[in-house]
Coordinates of C-alpha atoms and ligand atoms in Angstrom, one line a residue:
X1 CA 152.2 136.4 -42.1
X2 CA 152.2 139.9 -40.5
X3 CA 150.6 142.7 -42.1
X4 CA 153.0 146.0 -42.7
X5 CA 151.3 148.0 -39.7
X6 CA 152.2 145.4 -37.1
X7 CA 154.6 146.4 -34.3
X8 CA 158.0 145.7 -34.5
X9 CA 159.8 143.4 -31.7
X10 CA 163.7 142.5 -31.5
X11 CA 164.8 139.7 -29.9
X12 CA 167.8 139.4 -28.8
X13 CA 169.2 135.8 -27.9
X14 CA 168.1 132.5 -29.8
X15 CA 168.3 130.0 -26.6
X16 CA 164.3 128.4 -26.0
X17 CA 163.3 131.1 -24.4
X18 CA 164.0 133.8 -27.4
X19 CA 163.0 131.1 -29.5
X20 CA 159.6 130.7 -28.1
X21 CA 159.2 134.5 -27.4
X22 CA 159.7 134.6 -30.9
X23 CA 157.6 131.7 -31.9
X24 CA 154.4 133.2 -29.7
X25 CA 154.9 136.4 -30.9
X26 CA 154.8 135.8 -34.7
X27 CA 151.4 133.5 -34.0
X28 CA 150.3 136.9 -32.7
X29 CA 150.6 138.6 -36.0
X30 CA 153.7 140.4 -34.8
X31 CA 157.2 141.4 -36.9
X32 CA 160.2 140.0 -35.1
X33 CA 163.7 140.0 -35.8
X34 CA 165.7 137.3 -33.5
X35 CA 169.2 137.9 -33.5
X36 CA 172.5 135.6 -31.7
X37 CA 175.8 135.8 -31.5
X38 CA 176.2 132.1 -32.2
X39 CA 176.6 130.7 -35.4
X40 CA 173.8 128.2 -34.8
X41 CA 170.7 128.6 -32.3
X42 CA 169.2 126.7 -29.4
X43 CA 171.7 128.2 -27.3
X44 CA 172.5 125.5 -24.1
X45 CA 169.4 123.1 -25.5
X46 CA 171.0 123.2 -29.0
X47 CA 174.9 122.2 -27.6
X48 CA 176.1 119.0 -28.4
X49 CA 178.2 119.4 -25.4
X50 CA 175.3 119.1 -23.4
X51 CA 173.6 116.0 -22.1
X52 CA 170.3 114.9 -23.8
X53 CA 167.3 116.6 -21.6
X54 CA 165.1 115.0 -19.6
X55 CA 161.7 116.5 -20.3
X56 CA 159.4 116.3 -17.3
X57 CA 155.6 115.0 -17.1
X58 CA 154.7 118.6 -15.5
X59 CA 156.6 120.5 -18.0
X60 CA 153.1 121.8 -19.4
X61 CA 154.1 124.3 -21.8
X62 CA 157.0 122.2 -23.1
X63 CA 154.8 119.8 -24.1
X64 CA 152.3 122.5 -25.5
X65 CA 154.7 124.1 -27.8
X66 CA 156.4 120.4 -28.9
X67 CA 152.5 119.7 -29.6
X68 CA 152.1 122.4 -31.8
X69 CA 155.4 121.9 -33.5
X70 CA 153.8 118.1 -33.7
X71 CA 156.0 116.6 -31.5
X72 CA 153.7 115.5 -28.8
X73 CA 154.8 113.4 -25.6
X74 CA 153.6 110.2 -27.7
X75 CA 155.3 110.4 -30.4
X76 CA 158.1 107.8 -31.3
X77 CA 160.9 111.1 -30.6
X78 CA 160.4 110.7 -26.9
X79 CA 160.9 107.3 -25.2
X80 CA 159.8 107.4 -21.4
X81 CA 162.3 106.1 -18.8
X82 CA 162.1 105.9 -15.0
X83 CA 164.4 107.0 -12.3
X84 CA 167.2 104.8 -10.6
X85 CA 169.2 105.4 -7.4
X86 CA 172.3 104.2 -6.4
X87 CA 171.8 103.2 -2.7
X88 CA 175.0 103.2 0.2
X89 CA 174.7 99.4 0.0
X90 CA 175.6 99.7 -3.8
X91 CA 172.2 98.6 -4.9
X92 CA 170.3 99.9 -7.8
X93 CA 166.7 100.8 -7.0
X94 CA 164.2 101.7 -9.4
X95 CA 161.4 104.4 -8.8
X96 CA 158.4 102.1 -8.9
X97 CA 156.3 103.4 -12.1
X98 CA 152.3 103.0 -11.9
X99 CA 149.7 104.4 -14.3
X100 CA 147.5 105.3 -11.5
X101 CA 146.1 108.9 -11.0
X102 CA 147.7 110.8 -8.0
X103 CA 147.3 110.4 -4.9
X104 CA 146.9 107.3 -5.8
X105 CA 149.9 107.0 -7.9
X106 CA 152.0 108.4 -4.5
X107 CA 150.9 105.7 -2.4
X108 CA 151.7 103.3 -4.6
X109 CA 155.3 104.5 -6.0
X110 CA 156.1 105.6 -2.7
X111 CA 154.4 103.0 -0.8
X112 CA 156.8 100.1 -2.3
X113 CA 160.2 102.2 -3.3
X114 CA 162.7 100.3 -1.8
X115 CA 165.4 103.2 -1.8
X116 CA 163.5 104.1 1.2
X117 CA 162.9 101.9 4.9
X118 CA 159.7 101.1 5.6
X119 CA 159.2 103.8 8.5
X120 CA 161.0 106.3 6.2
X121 CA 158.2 105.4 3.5
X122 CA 155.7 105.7 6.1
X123 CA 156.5 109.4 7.6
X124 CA 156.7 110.5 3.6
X125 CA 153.5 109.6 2.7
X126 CA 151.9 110.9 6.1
X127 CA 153.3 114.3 5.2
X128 CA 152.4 114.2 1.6
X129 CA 148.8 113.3 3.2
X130 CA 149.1 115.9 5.7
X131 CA 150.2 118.4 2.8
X132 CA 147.6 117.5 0.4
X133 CA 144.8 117.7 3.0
X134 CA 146.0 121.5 3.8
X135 CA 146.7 120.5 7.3
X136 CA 150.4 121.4 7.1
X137 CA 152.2 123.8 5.2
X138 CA 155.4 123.9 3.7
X139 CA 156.4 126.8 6.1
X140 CA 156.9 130.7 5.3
X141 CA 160.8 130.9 5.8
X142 CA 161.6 128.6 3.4
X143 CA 163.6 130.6 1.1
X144 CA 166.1 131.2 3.9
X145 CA 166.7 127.7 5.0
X146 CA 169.2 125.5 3.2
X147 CA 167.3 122.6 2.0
X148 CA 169.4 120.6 4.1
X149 CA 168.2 122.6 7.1
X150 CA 164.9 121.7 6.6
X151 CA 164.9 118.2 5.2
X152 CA 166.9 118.0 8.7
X153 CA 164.1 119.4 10.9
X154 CA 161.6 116.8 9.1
X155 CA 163.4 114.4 10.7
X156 CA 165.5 112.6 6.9
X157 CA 168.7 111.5 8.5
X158 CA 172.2 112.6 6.3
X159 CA 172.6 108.5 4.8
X160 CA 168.1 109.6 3.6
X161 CA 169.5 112.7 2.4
X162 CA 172.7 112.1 0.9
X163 CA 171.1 108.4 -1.0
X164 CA 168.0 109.7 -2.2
X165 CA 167.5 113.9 -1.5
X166 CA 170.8 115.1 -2.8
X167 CA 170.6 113.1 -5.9
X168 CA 167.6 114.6 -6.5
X169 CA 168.0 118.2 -5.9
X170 CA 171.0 117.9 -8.2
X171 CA 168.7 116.4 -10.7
X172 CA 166.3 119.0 -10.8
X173 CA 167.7 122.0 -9.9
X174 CA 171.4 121.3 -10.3
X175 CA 172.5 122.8 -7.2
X176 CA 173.1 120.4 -4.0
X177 CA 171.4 120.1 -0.3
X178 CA 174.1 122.3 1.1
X179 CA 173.6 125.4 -1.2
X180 CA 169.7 125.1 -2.0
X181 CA 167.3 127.2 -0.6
X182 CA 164.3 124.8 0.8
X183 CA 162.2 127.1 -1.1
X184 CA 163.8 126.0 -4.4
X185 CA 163.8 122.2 -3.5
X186 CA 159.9 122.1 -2.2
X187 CA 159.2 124.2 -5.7
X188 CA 161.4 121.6 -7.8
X189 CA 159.8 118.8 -6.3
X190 CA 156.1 120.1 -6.0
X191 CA 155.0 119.6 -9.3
X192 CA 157.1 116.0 -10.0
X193 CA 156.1 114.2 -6.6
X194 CA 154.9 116.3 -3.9
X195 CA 151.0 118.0 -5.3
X196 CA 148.1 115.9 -6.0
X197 CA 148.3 116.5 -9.7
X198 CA 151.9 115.6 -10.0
X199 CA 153.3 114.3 -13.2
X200 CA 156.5 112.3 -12.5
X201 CA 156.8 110.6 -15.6
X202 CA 160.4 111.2 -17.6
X203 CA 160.9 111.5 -21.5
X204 CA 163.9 111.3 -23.2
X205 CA 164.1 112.2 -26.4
X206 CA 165.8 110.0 -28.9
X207 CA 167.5 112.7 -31.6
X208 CA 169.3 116.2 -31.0
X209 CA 166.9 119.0 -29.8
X210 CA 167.9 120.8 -33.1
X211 CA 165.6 118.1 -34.7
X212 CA 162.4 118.6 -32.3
X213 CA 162.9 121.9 -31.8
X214 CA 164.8 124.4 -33.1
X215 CA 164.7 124.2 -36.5
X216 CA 160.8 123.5 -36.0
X217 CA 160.7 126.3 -34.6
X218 CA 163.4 128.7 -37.0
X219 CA 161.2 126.9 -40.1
X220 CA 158.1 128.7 -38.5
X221 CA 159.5 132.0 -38.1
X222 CA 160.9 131.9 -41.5
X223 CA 157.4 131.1 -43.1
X224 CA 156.0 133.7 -40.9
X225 CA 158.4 136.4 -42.4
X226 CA 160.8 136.7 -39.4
X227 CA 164.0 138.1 -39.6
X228 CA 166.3 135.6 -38.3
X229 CA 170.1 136.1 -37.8
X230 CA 172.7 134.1 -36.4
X231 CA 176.7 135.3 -35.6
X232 CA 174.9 138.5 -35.1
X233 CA 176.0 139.7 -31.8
X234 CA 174.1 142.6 -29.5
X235 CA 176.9 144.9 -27.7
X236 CA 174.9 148.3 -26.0
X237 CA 171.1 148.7 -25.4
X238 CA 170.6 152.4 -26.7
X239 CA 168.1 154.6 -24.8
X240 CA 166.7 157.9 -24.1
X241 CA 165.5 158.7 -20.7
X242 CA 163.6 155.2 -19.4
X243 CA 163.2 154.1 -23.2
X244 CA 165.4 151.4 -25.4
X245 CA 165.8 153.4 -28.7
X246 CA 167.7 151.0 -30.3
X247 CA 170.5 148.3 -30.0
X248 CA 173.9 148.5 -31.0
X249 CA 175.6 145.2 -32.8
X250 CA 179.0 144.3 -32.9
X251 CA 179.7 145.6 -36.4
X252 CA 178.2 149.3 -35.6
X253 CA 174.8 148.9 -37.2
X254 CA 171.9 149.9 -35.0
X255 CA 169.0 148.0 -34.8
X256 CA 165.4 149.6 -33.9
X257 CA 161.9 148.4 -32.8
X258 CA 159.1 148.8 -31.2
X259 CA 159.8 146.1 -28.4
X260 CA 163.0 144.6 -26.7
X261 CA 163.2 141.2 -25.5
X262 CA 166.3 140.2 -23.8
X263 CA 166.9 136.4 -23.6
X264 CA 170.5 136.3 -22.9
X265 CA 172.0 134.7 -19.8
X266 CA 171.5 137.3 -16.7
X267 CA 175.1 137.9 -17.4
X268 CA 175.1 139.2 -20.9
X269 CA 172.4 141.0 -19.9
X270 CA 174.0 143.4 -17.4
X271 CA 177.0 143.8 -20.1
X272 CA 174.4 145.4 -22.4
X273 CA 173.0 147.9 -19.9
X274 CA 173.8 151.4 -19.8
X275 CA 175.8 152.3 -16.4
X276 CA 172.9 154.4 -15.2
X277 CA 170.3 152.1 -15.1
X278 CA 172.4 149.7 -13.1
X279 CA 173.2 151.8 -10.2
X280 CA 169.3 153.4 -10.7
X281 CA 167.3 150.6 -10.4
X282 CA 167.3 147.6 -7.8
X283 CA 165.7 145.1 -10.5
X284 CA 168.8 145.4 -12.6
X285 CA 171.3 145.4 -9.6
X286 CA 169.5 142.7 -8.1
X287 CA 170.4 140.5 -11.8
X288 CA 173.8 141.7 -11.4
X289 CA 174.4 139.4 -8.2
X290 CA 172.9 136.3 -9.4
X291 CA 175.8 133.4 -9.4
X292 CA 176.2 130.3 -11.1
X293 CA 176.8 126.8 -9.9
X294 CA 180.0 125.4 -12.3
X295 CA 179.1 122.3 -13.2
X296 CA 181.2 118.9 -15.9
X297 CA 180.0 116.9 -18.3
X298 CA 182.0 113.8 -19.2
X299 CA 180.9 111.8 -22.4
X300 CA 181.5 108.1 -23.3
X301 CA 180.7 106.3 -26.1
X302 CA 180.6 102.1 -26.4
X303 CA 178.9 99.6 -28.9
X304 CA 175.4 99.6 -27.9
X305 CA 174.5 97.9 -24.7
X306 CA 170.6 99.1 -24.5
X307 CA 168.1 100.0 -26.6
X308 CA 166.2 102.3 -23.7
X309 CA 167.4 105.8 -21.9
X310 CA 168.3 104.8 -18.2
X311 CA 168.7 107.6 -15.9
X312 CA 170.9 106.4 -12.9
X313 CA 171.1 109.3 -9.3
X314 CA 174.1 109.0 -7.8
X315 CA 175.2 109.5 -3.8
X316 CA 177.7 111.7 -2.9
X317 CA 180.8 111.1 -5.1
X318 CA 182.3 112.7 -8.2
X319 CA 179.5 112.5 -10.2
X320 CA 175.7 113.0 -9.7
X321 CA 173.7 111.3 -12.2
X322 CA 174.8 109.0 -15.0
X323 CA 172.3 109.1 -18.3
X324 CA 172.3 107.0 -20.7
X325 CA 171.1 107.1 -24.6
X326 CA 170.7 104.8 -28.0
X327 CA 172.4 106.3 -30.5
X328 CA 171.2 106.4 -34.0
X329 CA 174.7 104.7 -35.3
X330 CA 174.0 101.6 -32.9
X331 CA 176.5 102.8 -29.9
X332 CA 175.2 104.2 -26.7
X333 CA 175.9 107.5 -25.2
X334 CA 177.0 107.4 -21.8
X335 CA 176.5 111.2 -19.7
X336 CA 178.1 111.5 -16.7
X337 CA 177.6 115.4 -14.6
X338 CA 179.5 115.7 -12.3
X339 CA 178.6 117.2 -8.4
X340 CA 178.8 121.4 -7.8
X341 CA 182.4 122.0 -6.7
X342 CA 184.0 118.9 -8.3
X343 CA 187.1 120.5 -10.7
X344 CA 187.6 118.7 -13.5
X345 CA 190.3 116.2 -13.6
X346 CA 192.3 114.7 -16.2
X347 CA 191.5 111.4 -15.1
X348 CA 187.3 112.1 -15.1
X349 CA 187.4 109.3 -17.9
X350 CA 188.8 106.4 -16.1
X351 CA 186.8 107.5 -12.8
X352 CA 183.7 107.4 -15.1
X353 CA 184.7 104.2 -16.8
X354 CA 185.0 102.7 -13.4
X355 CA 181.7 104.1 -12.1
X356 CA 179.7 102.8 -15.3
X357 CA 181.2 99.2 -15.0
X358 CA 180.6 99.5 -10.9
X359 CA 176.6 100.3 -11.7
X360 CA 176.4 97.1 -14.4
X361 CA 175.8 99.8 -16.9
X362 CA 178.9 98.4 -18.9
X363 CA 180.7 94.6 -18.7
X364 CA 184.4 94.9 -17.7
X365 CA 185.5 94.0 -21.2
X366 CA 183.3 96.7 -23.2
X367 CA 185.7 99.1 -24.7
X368 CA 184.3 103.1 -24.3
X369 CA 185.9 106.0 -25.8
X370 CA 186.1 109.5 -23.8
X371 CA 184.8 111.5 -26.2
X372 CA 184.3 115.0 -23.6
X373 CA 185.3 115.9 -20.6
X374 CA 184.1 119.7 -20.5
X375 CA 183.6 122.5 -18.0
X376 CA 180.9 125.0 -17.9
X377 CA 180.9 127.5 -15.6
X378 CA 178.0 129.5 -16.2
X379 CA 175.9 126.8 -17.1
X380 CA 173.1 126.2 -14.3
X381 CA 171.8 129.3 -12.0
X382 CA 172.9 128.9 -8.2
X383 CA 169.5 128.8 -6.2
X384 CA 171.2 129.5 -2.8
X385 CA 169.3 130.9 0.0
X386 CA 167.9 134.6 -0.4
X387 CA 168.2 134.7 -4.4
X388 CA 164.2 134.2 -5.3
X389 CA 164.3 138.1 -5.0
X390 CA 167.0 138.5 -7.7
X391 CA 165.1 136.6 -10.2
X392 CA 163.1 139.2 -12.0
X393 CA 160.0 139.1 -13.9
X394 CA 159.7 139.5 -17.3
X395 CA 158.5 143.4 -17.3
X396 CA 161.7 145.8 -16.2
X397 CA 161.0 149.2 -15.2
X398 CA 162.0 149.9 -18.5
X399 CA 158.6 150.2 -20.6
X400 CA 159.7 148.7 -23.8
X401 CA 162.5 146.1 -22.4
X402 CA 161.1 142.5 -21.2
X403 CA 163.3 139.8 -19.8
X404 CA 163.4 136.3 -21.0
X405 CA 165.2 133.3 -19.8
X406 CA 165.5 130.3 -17.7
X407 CA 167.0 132.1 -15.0
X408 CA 164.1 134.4 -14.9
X409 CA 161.5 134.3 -11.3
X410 CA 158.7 131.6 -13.5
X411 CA 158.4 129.4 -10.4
X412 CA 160.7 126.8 -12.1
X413 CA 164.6 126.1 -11.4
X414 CA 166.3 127.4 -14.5
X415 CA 165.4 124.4 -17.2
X416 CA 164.0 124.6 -20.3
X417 CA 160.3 124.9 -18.6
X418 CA 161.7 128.0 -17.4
X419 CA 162.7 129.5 -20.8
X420 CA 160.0 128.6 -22.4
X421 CA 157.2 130.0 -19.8
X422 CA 159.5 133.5 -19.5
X423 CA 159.3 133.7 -23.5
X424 CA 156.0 133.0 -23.5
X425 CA 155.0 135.6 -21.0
X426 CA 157.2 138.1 -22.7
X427 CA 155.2 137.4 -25.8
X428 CA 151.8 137.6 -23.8
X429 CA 152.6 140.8 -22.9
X430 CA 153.6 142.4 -26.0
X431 CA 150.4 141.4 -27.6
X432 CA 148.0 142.1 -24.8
X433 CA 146.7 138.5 -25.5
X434 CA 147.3 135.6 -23.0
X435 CA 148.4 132.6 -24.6
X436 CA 145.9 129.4 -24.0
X437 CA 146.9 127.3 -27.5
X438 CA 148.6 127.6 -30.5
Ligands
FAD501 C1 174.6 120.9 -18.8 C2 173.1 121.3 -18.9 C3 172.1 120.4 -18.8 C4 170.8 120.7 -18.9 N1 169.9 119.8 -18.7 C5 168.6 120.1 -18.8 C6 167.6 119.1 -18.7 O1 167.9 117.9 -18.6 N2 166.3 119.5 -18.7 C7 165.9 120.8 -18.8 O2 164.8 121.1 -18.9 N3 166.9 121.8 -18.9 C8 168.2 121.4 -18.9 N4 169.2 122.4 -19.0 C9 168.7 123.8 -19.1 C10 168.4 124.3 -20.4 O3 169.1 123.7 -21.5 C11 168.7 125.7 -20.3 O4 168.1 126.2 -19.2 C12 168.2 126.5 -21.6 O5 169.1 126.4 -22.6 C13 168.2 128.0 -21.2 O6 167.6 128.7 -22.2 P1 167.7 130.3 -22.4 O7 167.1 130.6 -23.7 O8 167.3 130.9 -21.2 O9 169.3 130.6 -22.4 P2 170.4 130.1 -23.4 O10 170.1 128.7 -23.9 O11 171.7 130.3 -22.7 O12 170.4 131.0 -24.7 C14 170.9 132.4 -24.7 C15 171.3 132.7 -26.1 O13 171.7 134.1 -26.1 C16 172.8 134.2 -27.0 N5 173.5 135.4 -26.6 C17 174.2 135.7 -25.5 N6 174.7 137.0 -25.5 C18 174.3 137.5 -26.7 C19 174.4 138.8 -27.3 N7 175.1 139.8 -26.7 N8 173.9 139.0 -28.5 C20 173.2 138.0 -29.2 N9 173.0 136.8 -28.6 C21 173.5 136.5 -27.4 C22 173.6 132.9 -26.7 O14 174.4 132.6 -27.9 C23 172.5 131.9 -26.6 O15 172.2 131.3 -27.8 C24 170.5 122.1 -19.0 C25 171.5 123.0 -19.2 C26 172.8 122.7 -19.2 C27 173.8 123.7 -19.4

């Protein structure tokens, strides 16, 4: 519980990372009021709509805050899966799993994937070698290369790149070869394959983020005394001189604190803003030209053919990854996303159904229902060329104002990571205290 003195912070946006600004903050003895326009929070991690995540080995503080929430990676919520490509030949390969420690772990998965030819294999692990030993670097210009470019100049032909890269750019950063900065791909990729202590493995989790997460989380802040308000929606950041005073909602009330966190998307952000500080100040311009890769989810549902997650990359085609999930009424949930670029289509259902009974996933005579074909436009943060800069850091040049959110500079692509280190920073912050546990 906070004591009456404490200062006052005013979170605006529930998504993970205003939920685990939040979260931080009240362990740190501070009063918080978290406020979003939705009628339910979790923001993009709490949307139905949305594919079930794929949390990541490396995700460290994902894992720290799901600990403290006691949801660790071992318990029965999360179900490990590997990875599967589609090859040109049609073949499904699996990413060989070992429970080696790195390097070791490298030479092995790497050593017998068979999405890769032997001499392919070969000039991967030399590099990784070469990498890990510090006598090659990653190269300073990264950031304006496309990762095509570079992959390229390593010598992975387009049949390497388009079978096994693209898939995975997609994957992990949701933006494809062509538009990718080589900066953003060697960042994605560092902490899953490419560093010593690389964590590769994937977890699924079995039930709706609302049930590991959110509420965890909301039931917290409740207990802690936060002020927590859904369908309550920000409009105008109030300020005097280079100071927030206050923060104007939808209905005309005006809200006050001591602190601001913004954890809106970069978008919402800028609509908040007064006009001066916009055309003053190159950190706020610089978050007005961030872009976002559109990007479809199409959803199928059939009587339950497996029991386990499968997570299948795709080539180049209409769609760029199929996932699969158990479902708790006995059917299986089939997720299909498609490539940057591809429009929707009224018949994204039938090119799905074709695809799943193609991979083996389904039988010809299983019977799946469409159950979404949706469009989201704003939904992952285009990591073209040149755009590191426009990320910003959590502290603005406004003193009481931090930013929060995936699409913040945290070193990851915008994923839940992401959110949950910029919320947890903005937190850190605030209270003056770094955060090492719980
Ligand atoms: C299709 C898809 C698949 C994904 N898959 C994965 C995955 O597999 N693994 C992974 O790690 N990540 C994944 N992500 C990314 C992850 O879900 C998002 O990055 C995460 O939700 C971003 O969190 P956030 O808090 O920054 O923003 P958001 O979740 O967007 O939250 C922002 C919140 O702010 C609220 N808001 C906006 N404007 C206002 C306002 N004016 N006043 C009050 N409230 C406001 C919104 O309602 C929203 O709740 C995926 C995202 C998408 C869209």
């Amino acid at each position: 519980m906070t004591g009456p003195g404490a200062q006052t912070v005013l979170v605006l946006g529930g998504g993970p990372a205003g939920l685990s600004a939040a979260y931080a903050l009240v362990q740190r003895g501070l009063r918080v009021t978290l406020l979003d326009r939705a009628a339910s929070l979790g923001g993009g991690f709490g949307d139905e709509r949305q594919p079930p995540p794929t949390l990541l080995g490396c995700h460290h503080a994902t894992w720290r805050l799901l600990t403290a929430l006691e949801f660790p990676p071992r318990s029965p919520e999360f179900q490990q899966t590997g990875l599967e490509f589609r090859l040109p030949d049609e073949r499904i390969v699996r990413y060989p799993h070992s429970r080696f420690p790195t390097p070791l772990h490298s030479l092995f998965t790497i050593g017998r994937f068979a999405g890769l030819s032997w001499s392919a294999r070969w000039r991967l692990l030399s590099w990784l070698e070469e990498l890990w030993e510090g006598s090659s670097e990653l190269g300073t210009d990264l950031e304006y290369r496309t990762a095509q470019e570079w992959l390229t100049s390593l010598g992975h032909d387009v049949s390497l790149q388009q079978a096994i890269w693209n898939p995975l750019a997609q994957w992990l950063t949701g933006n494809g070869l062509r538009m990718l900065s080589a900066d953003a791909l060697a960042g994605a990729l560092a902490p899953v394959f490419l560093r010593r202590s690389s964590d590769s493995r994937i977890m699924i989790p079995l039930r709706s983020p609302n049930v590991f997460f959110v509420e965890p989380i909301l039931d917290r802040l409740r207990r802690s005394g936060a002020d927590v308000r859904p369908e309550t929606q920000a409009m105008q950041l109030l300020y005097r001189q280079e100071h927030v005073t206050g923060v104007r909602l939808r209905d005309g009330t005006v809200l006050e604190a001591d602190w601001y966190v913004s954890a809106v998307s970069y978008r919402h952000l800028t609509a908040l803003l007064p006009e001066r500080w916009l055309t003053r100040f190159a950190y706020f311009q610089q978050i007005s030209e961030l872009t976002p890769v559109p990007r479809g989810v199409v959803r199928l549902v059939a009587r339950q053919v497996t029991q386990a997650p499968r997570l299948m990359l795709l080539r180049e085609g209409p769609f760029q990854r199929v996932q699969v999930h158990p479902k708790e009424d006995g059917q299986n949930l089939f997720t299909l996303i498609t490539t940057d670029g591809q429009r929707r289509q009224a018949d994204m259902g039938e090119q799905a159904t074709q695809l799943l009974q193609a991979t083996g996933l389904i039988r010809p005579s299983t019977e799946v229902s469409l159950i979404g074909n949706d469009e989201d436009a704003d939904s992952v943060l285009s990591l073209a060329p040149g755009t590191k800069v426009r990320r910003p850091i959590q502290t603005s040049p406004i003193a009481n104002l931090l930013v929060a959110g995936s699409w913040t500079d945290t070193g990851w692509p915008a994923n839940l990571e992401s959110a949950i280190v910029s919320g947890e920073r903005c937190a850190s912050i605030i209270s003056g205290t770094p955060l090492t546990a719980y």
